Amino acid sequence: MSNHVNIEVPDDEQYERIKRVKNEHGLTWRGMLIHAADDLDTPD
């Protein structure tokens, strides 16, 4: 089974920023999303 997530990024500047961070860390878009979820789910 495959699920899909589609997001809309409001402008090119924001898209380029998240793409740069993704690439600098050697992540896929899936990996980027999982890392973000892990960071948000971790208590301070």
PDB file of N, CA and C in Angstrom:
ATOM      1  N   MET A   1       0.845  -1.176   0.000  1.00  0.00           N
ATOM      2  CA  MET A   1       0.000   0.000   0.000  1.00  0.00           C
ATOM      3  C   MET A   1       0.891   1.240   0.000  1.00  0.00           C
ATOM      4  N   SER A   2       0.501   2.201  -0.762  1.00  0.00           N
ATOM      5  CA  SER A   2       1.267   3.439  -0.865  1.00  0.00           C
ATOM      6  C   SER A   2       0.358   4.620  -0.552  1.00  0.00           C
ATOM      7  N   ASN A   3       0.852   5.505   0.286  1.00  0.00           N
ATOM      8  CA  ASN A   3       0.121   6.729   0.603  1.00  0.00           C
ATOM      9  C   ASN A   3       0.875   7.907   0.027  1.00  0.00           C
ATOM     10  N   HIS A   4       0.171   8.953  -0.288  1.00  0.00           N
ATOM     11  CA  HIS A   4       0.781  10.143  -0.874  1.00  0.00           C
ATOM     12  C   HIS A   4       0.441  11.360  -0.032  1.00  0.00           C
ATOM     13  N   VAL A   5       1.411  12.241   0.090  1.00  0.00           N
ATOM     14  CA  VAL A   5       1.212  13.508   0.785  1.00  0.00           C
ATOM     15  C   VAL A   5       1.552  14.618  -0.205  1.00  0.00           C
ATOM     16  N   ASN A   6       0.651  15.536  -0.390  1.00  0.00           N
ATOM     17  CA  ASN A   6       0.890  16.690  -1.263  1.00  0.00           C
ATOM     18  C   ASN A   6       0.836  17.952  -0.419  1.00  0.00           C
ATOM     19  N   ILE A   7       1.832  18.804  -0.581  1.00  0.00           N
ATOM     20  CA  ILE A   7       1.811  20.072   0.128  1.00  0.00           C
ATOM     21  C   ILE A   7       1.964  21.208  -0.872  1.00  0.00           C
ATOM     22  N   GLU A   8       1.480  22.350  -0.486  1.00  0.00           N
ATOM     23  CA  GLU A   8       1.617  23.535  -1.313  1.00  0.00           C
ATOM     24  C   GLU A   8       2.544  24.498  -0.583  1.00  0.00           C
ATOM     25  N   VAL A   9       3.608  24.904  -1.256  1.00  0.00           N
ATOM     26  CA  VAL A   9       4.556  25.853  -0.682  1.00  0.00           C
ATOM     27  C   VAL A   9       4.229  27.217  -1.282  1.00  0.00           C
ATOM     28  N   PRO A  10       4.032  28.235  -0.421  1.00  0.00           N
ATOM     29  CA  PRO A  10       3.528  29.521  -0.897  1.00  0.00           C
ATOM     30  C   PRO A  10       4.421  30.262  -1.883  1.00  0.00           C
ATOM     31  N   ASP A  11       5.737  30.077  -1.810  1.00  0.00           N
ATOM     32  CA  ASP A  11       6.594  30.807  -2.746  1.00  0.00           C
ATOM     33  C   ASP A  11       7.884  30.046  -3.018  1.00  0.00           C
ATOM     34  N   ASP A  12       8.570  30.456  -4.078  1.00  0.00           N
ATOM     35  CA  ASP A  12       9.806  29.789  -4.489  1.00  0.00           C
ATOM     36  C   ASP A  12      10.891  29.900  -3.427  1.00  0.00           C
ATOM     37  N   GLU A  13      10.957  31.016  -2.729  1.00  0.00           N
ATOM     38  CA  GLU A  13      11.987  31.219  -1.711  1.00  0.00           C
ATOM     39  C   GLU A  13      11.870  30.177  -0.594  1.00  0.00           C
ATOM     40  N   GLN A  14      10.656  29.940  -0.122  1.00  0.00           N
ATOM     41  CA  GLN A  14      10.444  28.958   0.937  1.00  0.00           C
ATOM     42  C   GLN A  14      10.745  27.543   0.431  1.00  0.00           C
ATOM     43  N   TYR A  15      10.321  27.253  -0.793  1.00  0.00           N
ATOM     44  CA  TYR A  15      10.610  25.931  -1.375  1.00  0.00           C
ATOM     45  C   TYR A  15      12.110  25.711  -1.487  1.00  0.00           C
ATOM     46  N   GLU A  16      12.842  26.693  -1.993  1.00  0.00           N
ATOM     47  CA  GLU A  16      14.288  26.560  -2.146  1.00  0.00           C
ATOM     48  C   GLU A  16      14.973  26.371  -0.801  1.00  0.00           C
ATOM     49  N   ARG A  17      14.467  27.023   0.241  1.00  0.00           N
ATOM     50  CA  ARG A  17      15.044  26.877   1.581  1.00  0.00           C
ATOM     51  C   ARG A  17      14.901  25.442   2.082  1.00  0.00           C
ATOM     52  N   ILE A  18      13.697  24.884   2.008  1.00  0.00           N
ATOM     53  CA  ILE A  18      13.512  23.528   2.534  1.00  0.00           C
ATOM     54  C   ILE A  18      14.209  22.495   1.647  1.00  0.00           C
ATOM     55  N   LYS A  19      14.286  22.755   0.350  1.00  0.00           N
ATOM     56  CA  LYS A  19      15.010  21.849  -0.541  1.00  0.00           C
ATOM     57  C   LYS A  19      16.508  21.876  -0.224  1.00  0.00           C
ATOM     58  N   ARG A  20      17.063  23.053   0.064  1.00  0.00           N
ATOM     59  CA  ARG A  20      18.478  23.181   0.410  1.00  0.00           C
ATOM     60  C   ARG A  20      18.782  22.406   1.696  1.00  0.00           C
ATOM     61  N   VAL A  21      17.927  22.587   2.724  1.00  0.00           N
ATOM     62  CA  VAL A  21      18.130  21.882   3.995  1.00  0.00           C
ATOM     63  C   VAL A  21      18.057  20.369   3.774  1.00  0.00           C
ATOM     64  N   LYS A  22      17.085  19.935   3.001  1.00  0.00           N
ATOM     65  CA  LYS A  22      16.933  18.507   2.682  1.00  0.00           C
ATOM     66  C   LYS A  22      18.189  17.975   2.031  1.00  0.00           C
ATOM     67  N   ASN A  23      18.687  18.669   1.037  1.00  0.00           N
ATOM     68  CA  ASN A  23      19.872  18.216   0.306  1.00  0.00           C
ATOM     69  C   ASN A  23      21.132  18.254   1.165  1.00  0.00           C
ATOM     70  N   GLU A  24      21.277  19.281   1.995  1.00  0.00           N
ATOM     71  CA  GLU A  24      22.457  19.387   2.862  1.00  0.00           C
ATOM     72  C   GLU A  24      22.548  18.222   3.845  1.00  0.00           C
ATOM     73  N   HIS A  25      21.401  17.675   4.227  1.00  0.00           N
ATOM     74  CA  HIS A  25      21.376  16.558   5.167  1.00  0.00           C
ATOM     75  C   HIS A  25      21.268  15.211   4.461  1.00  0.00           C
ATOM     76  N   GLY A  26      21.276  15.229   3.134  1.00  0.00           N
ATOM     77  CA  GLY A  26      21.227  13.988   2.365  1.00  0.00           C
ATOM     78  C   GLY A  26      19.918  13.232   2.516  1.00  0.00           C
ATOM     79  N   LEU A  27      18.826  13.971   2.676  1.00  0.00           N
ATOM     80  CA  LEU A  27      17.526  13.347   2.901  1.00  0.00           C
ATOM     81  C   LEU A  27      16.689  13.308   1.630  1.00  0.00           C
ATOM     82  N   THR A  28      15.738  12.391   1.624  1.00  0.00           N
ATOM     83  CA  THR A  28      14.674  12.400   0.625  1.00  0.00           C
ATOM     84  C   THR A  28      13.555  13.259   1.204  1.00  0.00           C
ATOM     85  N   TRP A  29      12.540  13.538   0.397  1.00  0.00           N
ATOM     86  CA  TRP A  29      11.395  14.293   0.940  1.00  0.00           C
ATOM     87  C   TRP A  29      10.733  13.491   2.057  1.00  0.00           C
ATOM     88  N   ARG A  30      10.670  12.172   1.891  1.00  0.00           N
ATOM     89  CA  ARG A  30      10.093  11.311   2.943  1.00  0.00           C
ATOM     90  C   ARG A  30      10.914  11.429   4.229  1.00  0.00           C
ATOM     91  N   GLY A  31      12.231  11.357   4.097  1.00  0.00           N
ATOM     92  CA  GLY A  31      13.107  11.470   5.255  1.00  0.00           C
ATOM     93  C   GLY A  31      12.974  12.817   5.947  1.00  0.00           C
ATOM     94  N   MET A  32      12.836  13.861   5.138  1.00  0.00           N
ATOM     95  CA  MET A  32      12.671  15.209   5.691  1.00  0.00           C
ATOM     96  C   MET A  32      11.388  15.275   6.533  1.00  0.00           C
ATOM     97  N   LEU A  33      10.322  14.725   6.026  1.00  0.00           N
ATOM     98  CA  LEU A  33       9.044  14.747   6.735  1.00  0.00           C
ATOM     99  C   LEU A  33       9.106  13.919   8.018  1.00  0.00           C
ATOM    100  N   ILE A  34       9.755  12.768   7.963  1.00  0.00           N
ATOM    101  CA  ILE A  34       9.878  11.920   9.150  1.00  0.00           C
ATOM    102  C   ILE A  34      10.718  12.610  10.221  1.00  0.00           C
ATOM    103  N   HIS A  35      11.820  13.238   9.828  1.00  0.00           N
ATOM    104  CA  HIS A  35      12.645  13.977  10.794  1.00  0.00           C
ATOM    105  C   HIS A  35      11.851  15.105  11.442  1.00  0.00           C
ATOM    106  N   ALA A  36      11.068  15.822  10.652  1.00  0.00           N
ATOM    107  CA  ALA A  36      10.254  16.913  11.204  1.00  0.00           C
ATOM    108  C   ALA A  36       9.236  16.365  12.196  1.00  0.00           C
ATOM    109  N   ALA A  37       8.589  15.253  11.844  1.00  0.00           N
ATOM    110  CA  ALA A  37       7.606  14.655  12.751  1.00  0.00           C
ATOM    111  C   ALA A  37       8.263  14.192  14.046  1.00  0.00           C
ATOM    112  N   ASP A  38       9.442  13.585  13.942  1.00  0.00           N
ATOM    113  CA  ASP A  38      10.165  13.123  15.138  1.00  0.00           C
ATOM    114  C   ASP A  38      10.519  14.304  16.028  1.00  0.00           C
ATOM    115  N   ASP A  39      11.019  15.381  15.431  1.00  0.00           N
ATOM    116  CA  ASP A  39      11.389  16.565  16.214  1.00  0.00           C
ATOM    117  C   ASP A  39      10.174  17.183  16.911  1.00  0.00           C
ATOM    118  N   LEU A  40       9.050  17.233  16.225  1.00  0.00           N
ATOM    119  CA  LEU A  40       7.832  17.817  16.820  1.00  0.00           C
ATOM    120  C   LEU A  40       7.231  16.906  17.881  1.00  0.00           C
ATOM    121  N   ASP A  41       7.437  15.611  17.739  1.00  0.00           N
ATOM    122  CA  ASP A  41       6.834  14.655  18.663  1.00  0.00           C
ATOM    123  C   ASP A  41       7.668  14.435  19.929  1.00  0.00           C
ATOM    124  N   THR A  42       8.904  14.916  19.916  1.00  0.00           N
ATOM    125  CA  THR A  42       9.806  14.740  21.049  1.00  0.00           C
ATOM    126  C   THR A  42       9.564  15.831  22.084  1.00  0.00           C
ATOM    127  N   PRO A  43       9.277  15.447  23.335  1.00  0.00           N
ATOM    128  CA  PRO A  43       9.062  16.474  24.351  1.00  0.00           C
ATOM    129  C   PRO A  43      10.339  17.278  24.607  1.00  0.00           C
ATOM    130  N   ASP A  44      10.178  18.532  24.957  1.00  0.00           N
ATOM    131  CA  ASP A  44      11.328  19.401  25.240  1.00  0.00           C
ATOM    132  C   ASP A  44      12.076  18.951  26.468  1.00  0.00           C
TER     133      ASP A  44
END
